[in-house]
Every structure is written in C-alpha cells, then in structure tokens.
Coordinates of C-alpha atoms and ligand atoms in Angstrom, one line a residue:
M262 CA -27.5 -37.6 25.7
S263 CA -27.2 -38.4 28.8
P264 CA -29.1 -36.0 31.3
S265 CA -26.2 -34.7 32.9
N266 CA -24.9 -33.2 29.6
E267 CA -29.2 -32.0 28.6
S268 CA -29.0 -30.3 31.7
S269 CA -25.6 -28.5 31.3
T270 CA -26.6 -28.0 27.4
A271 CA -30.1 -26.0 28.3
A272 CA -27.6 -23.8 31.4
A273 CA -25.3 -23.1 28.3
A274 CA -28.6 -21.3 26.2
A275 CA -30.2 -20.0 28.8
A276 CA -26.9 -18.5 30.0
R277 CA -26.4 -16.9 25.9
P278 CA -30.2 -16.4 25.4
G279 CA -29.0 -14.2 22.5
K280 CA -27.2 -14.7 19.5
V281 CA -23.4 -16.6 20.3
M282 CA -21.0 -14.2 18.6
T283 CA -22.5 -10.5 19.1
L284 CA -20.3 -7.7 19.3
E285 CA -20.5 -7.5 22.9
S286 CA -18.7 -11.2 22.4
I287 CA -16.7 -11.8 20.0
N288 CA -13.1 -10.4 20.0
K289 CA -12.5 -6.9 21.4
R290 CA -9.4 -6.6 18.7
V291 CA -11.5 -6.7 16.2
V292 CA -13.9 -4.9 17.1
N293 CA -12.1 -1.7 18.2
F294 CA -9.3 -1.3 15.1
E295 CA -10.0 0.4 12.5
Y296 CA -8.7 1.1 9.0
A297 CA -10.2 4.3 7.0
V298 CA -9.2 3.2 3.3
R299 CA -12.8 1.9 2.7
G300 CA -14.6 3.2 5.9
E301 CA -17.7 5.3 6.2
Q302 CA -17.0 7.6 3.1
A303 CA -16.3 4.7 0.9
I304 CA -19.2 3.1 2.3
R305 CA -21.1 5.9 1.4
A306 CA -19.6 6.1 -2.1
E307 CA -21.1 2.9 -3.0
Q308 CA -24.6 3.1 -1.8
L309 CA -23.8 7.1 -3.9
R310 CA -22.7 4.3 -7.1
K311 CA -25.6 1.4 -6.2
Q312 CA -27.9 4.8 -6.9
L313 CA -26.7 6.4 -9.5
A314 CA -26.6 3.0 -11.6
D315 CA -30.6 2.4 -10.7
R316 CA -31.6 5.8 -11.3
P317 CA -29.0 7.7 -13.2
G318 CA -29.4 10.9 -13.6
S319 CA -30.5 11.6 -9.7
L320 CA -27.7 12.8 -7.9
P321 CA -26.1 16.2 -8.8
F322 CA -23.4 13.6 -10.4
K323 CA -22.9 11.3 -13.3
S324 CA -20.3 9.5 -12.0
I325 CA -18.0 8.6 -8.7
V326 CA -14.7 9.2 -8.5
S327 CA -13.0 7.5 -6.2
C328 CA -9.6 8.3 -5.3
N329 CA -10.0 7.3 -1.6
I330 CA -7.7 3.9 -2.6
G331 CA -4.3 3.4 -4.7
N332 CA -6.7 1.2 -7.6
P333 CA -5.4 2.3 -10.8
Q334 CA -6.7 0.1 -12.5
Q335 CA -9.9 1.1 -11.2
L336 CA -9.2 4.6 -12.4
Q337 CA -8.9 2.7 -15.9
Q338 CA -5.0 2.8 -15.8
S339 CA -4.2 -0.9 -18.6
P340 CA -2.5 -3.9 -17.4
I341 CA 0.5 -4.5 -19.2
T342 CA -0.1 -6.5 -22.1
F343 CA 2.5 -8.8 -21.6
F344 CA 2.1 -9.7 -18.8
R345 CA -1.8 -10.2 -19.3
Q346 CA -1.3 -12.3 -22.5
V347 CA 1.5 -14.9 -19.8
S348 CA -1.7 -14.7 -17.0
A349 CA -4.6 -16.1 -19.7
L350 CA -2.2 -19.4 -21.1
T351 CA -1.1 -19.9 -17.6
E352 CA -4.9 -19.8 -17.7
Y353 CA -5.7 -22.1 -20.7
P354 CA -3.0 -23.8 -20.9
D355 CA -4.6 -26.1 -24.2
L356 CA -3.9 -22.5 -26.0
M357 CA -0.6 -23.3 -26.2
K358 CA -1.4 -27.2 -27.4
P359 CA 0.5 -27.4 -30.8
E360 CA -3.1 -28.0 -32.7
N361 CA -3.6 -24.6 -31.4
L362 CA -0.4 -23.0 -31.5
P363 CA -1.7 -21.6 -35.0
M364 CA -4.0 -20.0 -33.9
T365 CA -2.8 -19.1 -30.5
S366 CA 0.8 -17.7 -32.1
K367 CA -1.3 -15.6 -34.5
I368 CA -2.4 -13.4 -30.8
F369 CA 0.3 -14.5 -28.6
P370 CA 4.1 -14.0 -29.2
S371 CA 6.4 -16.0 -28.7
D372 CA 7.8 -15.3 -25.6
A373 CA 4.5 -15.0 -23.4
I374 CA 4.5 -18.4 -24.8
Q375 CA 8.0 -19.2 -23.7
R376 CA 7.1 -17.7 -20.8
A377 CA 3.7 -19.1 -19.8
K378 CA 5.3 -22.6 -20.6
E379 CA 7.9 -22.2 -18.0
L380 CA 5.9 -20.7 -15.3
L381 CA 4.1 -23.8 -15.7
V382 CA 6.9 -26.2 -15.3
A383 CA 7.2 -24.0 -12.3
M384 CA 3.9 -24.2 -10.7
S385 CA 3.9 -28.4 -11.4
G386 CA 1.9 -28.2 -14.5
S387 CA -0.7 -26.2 -13.6
S388 CA -1.9 -22.5 -12.1
G389 CA -4.7 -24.1 -9.7
A390 CA -2.2 -26.7 -7.5
Y391 CA -1.0 -25.5 -4.4
T392 CA 2.9 -23.9 -4.6
H393 CA 5.5 -24.2 -2.1
S394 CA 4.0 -22.0 0.8
Q395 CA 7.2 -19.4 0.6
G396 CA 6.1 -19.0 -2.9
I397 CA 7.1 -20.9 -6.1
P398 CA 10.5 -21.1 -5.6
L399 CA 11.3 -20.4 -9.5
V400 CA 10.0 -16.7 -9.1
R401 CA 11.1 -16.3 -5.4
E402 CA 15.0 -17.2 -7.6
R403 CA 13.9 -14.2 -10.1
V404 CA 13.1 -12.1 -7.3
A405 CA 16.6 -11.8 -5.8
K406 CA 18.2 -11.7 -8.8
F407 CA 16.0 -8.1 -9.1
I408 CA 16.9 -7.4 -6.0
E409 CA 20.3 -8.2 -6.6
Q410 CA 20.1 -6.3 -10.0
R411 CA 18.9 -3.3 -8.5
D412 CA 20.8 -3.0 -5.2
G413 CA 24.0 -4.7 -6.3
Y414 CA 24.6 -7.0 -3.2
P415 CA 23.4 -10.2 -2.7
S416 CA 20.0 -12.0 -2.1
N417 CA 19.2 -14.7 -0.9
P418 CA 15.7 -17.2 -2.3
D419 CA 15.3 -18.5 0.8
N420 CA 14.8 -15.1 2.2
I421 CA 11.9 -14.0 0.1
F422 CA 9.0 -14.9 1.2
L423 CA 5.7 -14.4 -1.9
T424 CA 2.7 -13.0 -0.3
A425 CA -0.5 -12.6 -1.2
G426 CA 0.2 -8.0 -1.3
A427 CA 2.1 -6.7 0.8
S428 CA -0.9 -6.6 3.3
P429 CA -0.5 -10.0 4.6
G430 CA 3.5 -9.3 5.0
V431 CA 3.7 -6.5 7.0
Q432 CA 1.1 -8.4 9.4
T433 CA 2.8 -11.4 9.6
V434 CA 6.0 -10.0 11.1
L435 CA 4.1 -7.5 13.4
Q436 CA 2.3 -10.7 14.2
T437 CA 5.7 -12.2 15.1
L438 CA 7.2 -9.4 16.8
I439 CA 4.1 -8.9 19.3
A440 CA 5.1 -11.1 21.8
H441 CA 3.3 -9.4 24.5
D442 CA 1.0 -6.5 25.2
K443 CA 3.8 -4.0 25.5
V444 CA 4.9 -4.2 22.8
G445 CA 5.7 -1.6 21.1
I446 CA 5.8 -0.9 17.2
M447 CA 6.6 3.0 15.8
I448 CA 4.9 4.0 13.0
P449 CA 5.1 7.2 10.6
I450 CA 2.4 9.8 11.4
P451 CA 0.8 10.7 8.5
Q452 CA 0.8 7.0 8.2
Y453 CA -1.1 4.6 5.9
P454 CA -4.0 2.8 8.4
L455 CA -2.9 -1.0 7.7
Y456 CA 0.1 -0.6 10.2
T457 CA -2.1 0.9 13.4
A458 CA -5.7 -1.7 12.5
S459 CA -2.2 -4.8 12.4
I460 CA -1.1 -2.9 15.7
A461 CA -4.4 -3.3 17.0
L462 CA -5.5 -6.5 16.6
F463 CA -2.4 -8.0 17.2
G464 CA -2.1 -6.4 20.6
G465 CA 0.5 -4.5 20.4
N466 CA 1.2 -0.8 20.9
A467 CA 1.3 1.9 17.8
V468 CA 4.4 4.3 19.0
P469 CA 4.0 7.9 16.7
Y470 CA 6.8 9.3 15.3
Y471 CA 5.8 12.5 13.0
L472 CA 6.5 13.9 9.9
D473 CA 7.5 17.2 9.4
E474 CA 4.3 18.8 6.9
A475 CA 6.6 22.5 6.5
R476 CA 10.0 20.0 5.8
D477 CA 7.6 18.5 2.6
W478 CA 7.3 15.6 5.4
G479 CA 10.5 14.7 6.0
L480 CA 11.4 12.8 8.7
T481 CA 13.9 13.3 11.5
V482 CA 16.3 11.0 14.1
E483 CA 15.6 13.9 17.0
E484 CA 11.5 13.3 16.8
L485 CA 12.6 8.9 16.5
S486 CA 14.8 9.5 19.9
R487 CA 12.1 11.6 21.3
S488 CA 9.3 9.1 20.4
L489 CA 11.5 5.7 21.8
A490 CA 12.6 7.4 24.6
E491 CA 8.9 9.1 25.9
S492 CA 7.2 5.2 25.1
R493 CA 10.1 3.4 26.4
S494 CA 9.4 5.6 29.5
Q495 CA 6.0 4.1 30.0
G496 CA 6.9 0.7 30.2
L497 CA 6.6 -0.4 26.1
D498 CA 9.1 -2.8 25.1
V499 CA 9.8 -0.9 21.0
R500 CA 11.1 -3.7 18.4
A501 CA 10.2 -2.1 15.5
L502 CA 10.3 1.0 13.4
C503 CA 8.3 1.0 10.2
V504 CA 9.1 3.2 7.5
I505 CA 6.6 3.8 4.9
N506 CA 9.0 5.5 1.1
P507 CA 7.9 6.7 -0.6
G508 CA 5.7 7.8 2.1
N509 CA 1.4 6.9 2.0
P510 CA -0.1 8.9 2.3
T511 CA 2.2 12.0 2.4
G512 CA 4.0 11.4 -1.2
Q513 CA 7.5 11.6 0.7
C514 CA 11.0 10.5 -0.3
L515 CA 14.0 10.0 1.8
S516 CA 17.3 11.0 1.2
L517 CA 20.1 8.4 1.7
D518 CA 21.6 10.4 4.6
N519 CA 18.7 10.3 6.5
M520 CA 18.0 6.4 5.1
R521 CA 21.5 6.1 7.0
Q522 CA 21.0 7.9 9.9
I523 CA 17.6 5.5 10.2
V524 CA 19.6 3.0 9.9
D525 CA 22.0 3.9 12.8
F526 CA 19.4 4.7 15.0
C527 CA 18.1 0.8 14.3
H528 CA 21.4 -0.2 15.0
R529 CA 21.5 1.6 18.1
E530 CA 18.2 1.2 19.6
K531 CA 18.3 -2.7 18.3
L532 CA 15.0 -2.4 16.4
V533 CA 14.0 -3.9 13.9
L534 CA 13.5 -1.9 10.3
M535 CA 10.7 -2.5 8.3
A536 CA 11.0 -0.8 5.4
D537 CA 7.8 -0.6 3.5
E538 CA 8.9 -0.1 -0.6
V539 CA 5.5 -0.5 -2.2
Y540 CA 5.8 2.8 -4.1
Q541 CA 9.7 1.8 -6.0
T542 CA 8.6 2.6 -9.0
N543 CA 6.4 5.5 -8.5
I544 CA 8.5 8.4 -8.3
Y545 CA 8.3 11.5 -9.4
K546 CA 12.0 13.3 -8.8
P547 CA 13.9 10.8 -10.4
A548 CA 17.1 13.1 -10.6
E549 CA 17.1 14.9 -7.1
L550 CA 15.0 12.0 -5.1
P551 CA 15.8 8.5 -6.7
F552 CA 14.5 5.7 -4.6
H553 CA 17.0 3.6 -2.7
S554 CA 16.1 0.7 -0.9
F555 CA 17.0 0.2 3.2
K556 CA 18.8 -3.5 1.5
K557 CA 21.0 -1.2 -0.4
V558 CA 22.1 1.4 2.0
L559 CA 22.4 -1.3 5.0
K560 CA 24.8 -3.0 3.1
S561 CA 26.5 -0.2 1.9
M562 CA 27.5 0.8 5.4
G563 CA 29.6 -2.1 6.0
P564 CA 30.1 -4.9 8.5
A565 CA 29.1 -3.2 11.7
Y566 CA 25.6 -3.2 10.8
E567 CA 26.2 -6.0 9.8
G568 CA 23.4 -7.2 13.1
V569 CA 20.2 -4.6 12.0
E570 CA 17.1 -6.8 11.1
L571 CA 16.0 -5.4 7.9
V572 CA 12.5 -7.0 6.6
S573 CA 12.0 -5.2 3.3
F574 CA 7.9 -5.0 1.3
H575 CA 6.8 -5.0 -2.7
S576 CA 3.7 -5.6 -4.5
V577 CA 2.4 -5.7 -7.7
S578 CA 0.0 -3.2 -6.2
K579 CA 1.4 -0.1 -7.4
G580 CA 4.2 1.9 -9.6
T581 CA 2.7 0.5 -13.2
V582 CA 1.6 -3.3 -12.2
G583 CA -1.1 -1.6 -10.5
E584 CA -2.6 -5.3 -10.5
C585 CA -4.2 -4.9 -7.3
G586 CA -6.5 -7.6 -7.6
R587 CA -4.2 -10.5 -7.9
R588 CA -2.8 -10.0 -4.7
G589 CA 0.7 -10.3 -5.2
G590 CA 3.6 -8.8 -2.6
Y591 CA 6.6 -10.2 -1.1
F592 CA 8.9 -9.6 1.6
E593 CA 12.9 -10.3 2.1
C594 CA 14.8 -10.7 5.2
T595 CA 18.0 -9.2 5.7
G596 CA 19.5 -9.9 9.4
I597 CA 17.0 -12.0 10.4
D598 CA 17.4 -15.4 12.6
P599 CA 16.3 -18.4 10.8
Q600 CA 15.0 -20.0 13.0
V601 CA 12.6 -16.7 13.6
Q602 CA 12.4 -17.3 9.4
E603 CA 11.2 -20.7 9.7
M604 CA 8.1 -19.2 12.4
F605 CA 7.0 -17.2 9.2
Y606 CA 7.2 -19.8 7.3
K607 CA 5.0 -21.9 9.6
I608 CA 2.4 -18.9 9.8
A609 CA 3.2 -19.0 5.9
S610 CA 2.3 -22.4 5.7
V611 CA -1.3 -22.5 7.6
S612 CA -2.9 -20.7 4.4
L613 CA -1.0 -22.8 2.3
C614 CA 0.3 -20.9 -0.3
P615 CA -0.2 -17.4 -2.3
P616 CA -2.6 -17.1 -4.8
A617 CA -0.8 -18.8 -7.8
Q618 CA -1.4 -15.4 -10.6
G619 CA -0.1 -13.0 -7.7
Q620 CA 3.0 -14.8 -7.8
L621 CA 3.2 -15.3 -11.2
M622 CA 2.4 -11.1 -11.4
I623 CA 5.6 -10.8 -9.4
E624 CA 7.3 -13.1 -11.7
H625 CA 6.3 -10.4 -14.5
M626 CA 7.2 -7.3 -11.6
V627 CA 10.6 -8.1 -11.4
N628 CA 11.4 -9.6 -15.0
P629 CA 9.4 -8.1 -17.8
P630 CA 10.2 -8.3 -21.3
K631 CA 14.1 -7.3 -21.9
P632 CA 15.3 -5.3 -25.1
G633 CA 15.1 -7.7 -28.1
D634 CA 12.4 -9.7 -26.9
P635 CA 9.5 -9.9 -29.2
S636 CA 7.6 -8.0 -26.2
Y637 CA 10.0 -5.8 -25.5
E638 CA 8.9 -2.3 -27.8
L639 CA 5.1 -2.9 -26.5
Y640 CA 6.1 -3.3 -23.1
A641 CA 8.7 0.1 -23.1
K642 CA 6.4 1.9 -24.6
E643 CA 2.8 1.0 -21.5
N644 CA 5.2 1.3 -19.2
T645 CA 6.4 4.8 -20.8
A646 CA 3.1 5.6 -21.0
I647 CA 1.6 5.8 -17.7
Y648 CA 5.0 6.5 -15.9
G649 CA 8.1 8.2 -18.6
K650 CA 11.6 8.5 -18.1
S651 CA 12.6 10.9 -20.9
R652 CA 9.6 13.1 -20.4
P653 CA 7.5 14.4 -17.4
E654 CA 5.1 11.2 -16.9
S655 CA 1.5 10.8 -16.8
L656 CA 1.4 10.1 -13.2
R657 CA 3.7 13.2 -12.4
R658 CA 1.7 15.6 -14.0
R659 CA -1.0 14.4 -12.7
A660 CA 0.2 15.2 -8.8
D661 CA 1.1 18.2 -10.3
K662 CA -1.3 19.4 -11.8
L663 CA -3.7 18.3 -8.3
A664 CA -1.2 19.7 -5.8
S665 CA -1.7 23.4 -7.6
A666 CA -4.6 23.0 -7.5
F667 CA -4.9 22.4 -4.1
N668 CA -3.2 25.1 -3.5
T669 CA -5.5 27.7 -4.7
L670 CA -7.5 26.3 -2.7
E671 CA -9.0 28.7 0.3
G672 CA -7.5 27.9 3.3
V673 CA -6.0 24.5 2.0
T674 CA -2.1 23.8 1.3
C675 CA -0.7 20.9 -0.1
N676 CA 2.6 19.4 0.0
A677 CA 4.2 18.2 -3.7
A678 CA 4.0 14.5 -4.7
Q679 CA 7.7 13.4 -4.6
G680 CA 6.6 9.9 -4.6
A681 CA 3.6 7.3 -4.5
M682 CA 0.0 8.2 -5.8
Y683 CA -1.4 10.1 -3.3
L684 CA -1.5 14.0 -2.0
F685 CA -2.9 14.9 1.6
P686 CA -3.3 18.6 0.8
R687 CA -4.1 20.3 5.1
V688 CA -6.9 22.2 4.8
R689 CA -7.7 25.0 7.3
L690 CA -11.5 24.7 8.7
S691 CA -13.2 27.3 10.7
D692 CA -15.0 27.6 13.9
K693 CA -18.3 26.6 12.8
A694 CA -17.4 23.9 9.8
I695 CA -16.1 22.1 12.8
K696 CA -18.9 22.4 15.7
A697 CA -20.9 21.5 12.4
A698 CA -18.4 18.1 12.0
E699 CA -19.1 17.6 16.0
A700 CA -22.8 18.5 15.7
A701 CA -22.8 15.1 13.3
G702 CA -20.6 13.0 14.9
K703 CA -18.0 13.4 12.7
T704 CA -14.2 14.5 12.9
P705 CA -13.8 17.8 11.0
D706 CA -11.8 16.1 8.0
G707 CA -14.3 13.4 7.8
F708 CA -17.1 15.7 7.8
Y709 CA -15.5 18.0 5.2
S710 CA -14.6 14.7 3.1
M711 CA -18.1 13.2 3.7
A712 CA -19.3 16.9 2.1
L713 CA -17.9 16.9 -1.1
L714 CA -18.8 13.3 -2.0
E715 CA -22.0 14.0 -1.5
A716 CA -21.6 17.3 -3.5
T717 CA -19.3 16.1 -6.3
G718 CA -19.1 12.0 -5.8
V719 CA -15.1 12.9 -5.5
C720 CA -14.5 10.0 -2.5
V721 CA -11.2 10.8 -0.2
V722 CA -10.2 9.8 3.0
P723 CA -10.0 12.2 6.0
G724 CA -6.9 13.0 7.6
S725 CA -7.8 11.3 10.9
G726 CA -8.1 8.0 8.7
F727 CA -3.8 8.7 9.3
R728 CA -3.8 10.4 12.0
Q729 CA -2.3 13.8 11.9
E730 CA -1.1 16.8 14.2
K731 CA -3.4 17.4 17.2
D732 CA -5.7 20.0 15.4
T733 CA -4.6 19.7 12.0
F734 CA -7.2 18.9 9.5
H735 CA -6.5 16.6 6.2
F736 CA -7.7 14.2 3.0
R737 CA -6.1 11.7 1.3
S738 CA -6.8 11.8 -2.3
T739 CA -4.8 9.8 -4.9
F740 CA -4.1 11.8 -7.9
L741 CA -5.1 8.5 -10.6
P742 CA -7.8 9.8 -12.6
P743 CA -7.4 9.9 -16.4
E744 CA -5.9 12.7 -17.4
E745 CA -8.4 13.3 -19.7
Q746 CA -11.2 13.8 -16.6
M747 CA -8.4 15.9 -14.5
D748 CA -9.6 19.3 -15.7
Q749 CA -13.9 18.6 -14.9
F750 CA -12.5 16.7 -11.0
I751 CA -10.4 19.5 -10.1
A752 CA -13.6 22.0 -11.5
S753 CA -15.6 20.5 -9.2
I754 CA -13.4 20.5 -5.8
K755 CA -12.9 24.3 -6.6
T756 CA -17.2 24.8 -6.8
F757 CA -17.3 22.3 -3.6
H758 CA -14.5 24.2 -1.4
S759 CA -15.6 27.6 -2.3
E760 CA -19.7 26.7 -1.4
F761 CA -18.5 24.8 1.7
M762 CA -16.1 27.5 3.4
D763 CA -18.9 30.3 2.5
K764 CA -21.5 27.8 4.2
Y765 CA -19.5 27.9 7.2
R766 CA -18.0 30.7 7.8
Ligands
DCS279 C1 2.2 2.0 2.0 C2 1.6 0.6 1.9 N1 1.9 -0.5 2.5 C3 1.5 -1.9 2.1 C4 0.0 -2.0 0.8 C5 -0.7 -2.8 0.4 O1 -0.1 -3.6 -0.8 P1 -0.5 -4.5 -1.1 O2 -1.2 -5.4 0.0 O3 -2.1 -4.7 -2.2 O4 0.1 -5.2 -1.6 C6 -0.4 -0.3 1.0 C7 -1.7 0.0 -0.1 N2 -2.0 1.2 -0.3 C8 -3.3 1.0 0.5 C9 -4.5 0.6 -0.7 O5 -4.9 1.3 -2.0 N3 -4.1 2.8 -1.2 C10 -3.8 2.7 0.0 O6 -3.6 3.4 0.8 C11 0.3 0.7 1.1 O7 -0.1 1.9 0.4

C-alpha cells in the first residue's frame, strides 16, 4: 500500500474510532421507524415464554397467549390438509416415483398427487429452483381466474405480482410512489403499522384520516377531504389513499356505497387507491356486510372511472388458510401505467423471486379442491370448522364472545368485529393510571398492556402502536385463542382489569 494510501487509511480510522455502524451513523429512517405489532410487548412476552420454559411455575400464569399478532396457526388453527399434502409432495417428489406410488397413494389422495405433479412442471421440476420474478406464470393465471370468478370482470395475469406475503407488495408500491420527501400517503387512523413504518422508511409523509369509532369505525369522504385539503395546504404532494378493508385493527367492513364514494374521491383527487384486502374471507356479517373488492366496485362504475389507478393486495396469511410463515401474497394492478409495472418488476427481480412454497400456497388458496374432487369433502369440512357459512362460525363466535366480555369491563367499550381478526377496545384510564404510565415512560395504553401481560401472560398491542384519536386509549387483541380456552382467557382479563382499575383509582 502506498504511503499516501496508508495515511488516508489511518486518517479514516482515526476519524471513526468506534464501529462503522452505530445508531448515530446508520440511516436515521431505520432508527426512527416503529412497528408495534412486534414491539415492546412482544419482546417481553418472548422473555416470559422462555422463563416459563426454563422455570415452570415461576410466573402467575402457565403460558403466554399471543394475541398481539394475527398468527392463526400459532393459536392452534390447523392447516388445510390438502394444501399441506401438495406442499409435502412438491418438497419431496420421490414420493411420486412409480416404485413409491403404492405407498404414497395410501396417504396422499390422487388429486393432491396430480396437483403436485402439475405444479412441479410449472416450477421447472423443483420447488428449489428460482421462479419468474413476478411469480410462477401458472399461479398468476390461477390468481387471475380467481379474481374474475370473484368479481365478474377480466383479470390479466401480467398485471399480477406474486410476493412474499402482502407486506413486500405494499412496500414495493410505496417505495415506487415516494419519489421525494414531500410525498404524502393517506392512511387510516387507527392503521396497521406496516404503512407508517414503510412510509417512514422510504422518506414519505403519512397523511392521517380518522376512522369514526362512534360509527363502527366508519370512513367518511368528508374526513378524507379534510385530511387531503390540510396536507395539500402544507405543501405535501399527496399521491395515494390506503384503505384496509376489512380493517386492521378496527375490524370494520366498508359498505358498497362507501366504496363507490372512495373510488370517486380517488378519481376526483387523482390519488392511487391502495386496497389492502388480506382479510377478505374473514367476514362475520356476510348478509349485512359482504366483502366487495375495490376492483369489482371500480369496474362497476363504468368507463368514466377507467383512469383510476388501483393496486389490490391479498395474502395467504389470513382467512382459513392462515399460512403466515409460508410468505405468500399477491397484488393486482388496475389502471397502472405499464412502464411503472415494469419498475415493479425491476424491484421484484432484485430479490430474484418470491418463496416458491409461498407461491404454491397462493395457488391452493385461489384454487382449492372443488366439489367432486377426492379431497373436496375434507377441505369443505376443515374450511367450515374454522369459518362456517351455514352456522355461526367459530371465529365469529369468538369475536362476539370476546367483544361482549370487553364491554362488561369498567370503562371499556368495544365495537363488534365485522371482519378481520381483531378487536380494538377503548379503555378509559384514570388520571392516576396515566400519571403512573408517564412516570414509567410509557404511553397509558402501553402501560396497561404491559401490566396485562405481566399479570396474565396475555400479549396484546397498545392502541398507540396503531395511532388513535388524541387522548383516547385502546389495545388490540386477536380473538384467535381456541374456543375451549376462551372462558379462562376472558376470566383472566376480567380479574386483571378489575385489579388494575382498583389500584389506580
Ligand atoms: C392489513 C394487513 N395488511 C398486510 C399484512 C401483511 O400480511 P403478510 O405480509 O403476512 O401477507 C397484515 C398482517 N397482519 C399483521 C400480522 O399479524 N398481525 C397483524 O396485524 C395486515 O394485517
């Protein structure tokens, strides 16, 4: 190394005596963004889970109940058998070799074997191979067919991008939209923190519009207009409106009229509509509030709305599939400039491809066994057990039972869940509790949620993690614990709440 290089190296080392990467030196956006669903409570819950494993009986409860995350299979929701049979066969194709088929056919139904063979061909022979960056063409064709059958309007596989869950799809679109630091993205409050976290990471501005708790978390165009006018008056270049339907954390479902108003609003105000529809099969009032996709609503409004730019997101993480860890999702582009779609493809190609097994799970979700297939009877039974159509289904019962229990608690009100998998009760806390929270350096609902965890093992997410009306306090809980555990789960919350309220009167 030449003397001048040596001196520059020494100077560089002297200028930075410690680590290259420190909280002071790394990207401030990374330091500053927050994602509450796996925040302080979740981290503490894992510590307590480990303590219980290492020292059983050392805590006032026997187990941690993770109600902080919509993770159905962590709370004993069983996977759909057919989906796992196909996954197993695609992961170990030797099972389908002629010499093994007599044994395999005793365990795997013929339609699972046939589906696995078909999908292996679509994946150039192995689930270990990279796939097309936009996703396996056959799977995208099946997603398009599912969308056509659901909505009654054409869908083009070339406008569909398979992703490692809906999250990276949302991030791809936000990253593409946020071209400078004055870009605004409208998000609901309360909101799922994927949006605020991603907007912050990409250097944009979250533009809040408030859902109305008194009206079942209703969304009004008046509020959208207020929020948009205010942010534009502040010089923001507002480019998109994010809608989560059914809502997370609030569980509301939009009416058809409300959806038409939202599409018209985006049309008038030239906003990209980002429709997060990952809970589209978690619908608990199908008669009064069935799910309508924004794709269908937009197309039903006729040629005057052809120019509206819509991106719709779906996932295998929710509904009766609940395969969160497999990382499967997709987004469909409607009215998006083809050259911009090429940019989405370019972003996707940097990560090479979404997980193959995640893509296969998408195929199973949109193309499950049909009546007459050997696996249909079992599929229909399993699907009904989790989310029946003809009777009050399990998830719906749990949602109503837990909401009713919350509404019996002193100072608590809770809207019923119309969809999704969460309840978002409001807790009215005493000044004494609020002061104790401040003294502990926590938000009031963070203080309450942590006390709940320490006393009962129930892990929820403080409402502050989703943002909320000023001076209101909430927490978000899933209603996923198995029905047979619900009574004990509710009893522990009731006991805790009564003791907490007495302590801080
Ligand atoms: C509204 C919404 N959109 C997107 C996602 C991302 O899903 P995938 O990336 O897994 O497809 C979630 C996940 N829900 C989180 C995870 O569990 N609890 C939550 O609130 C969500 O609630």
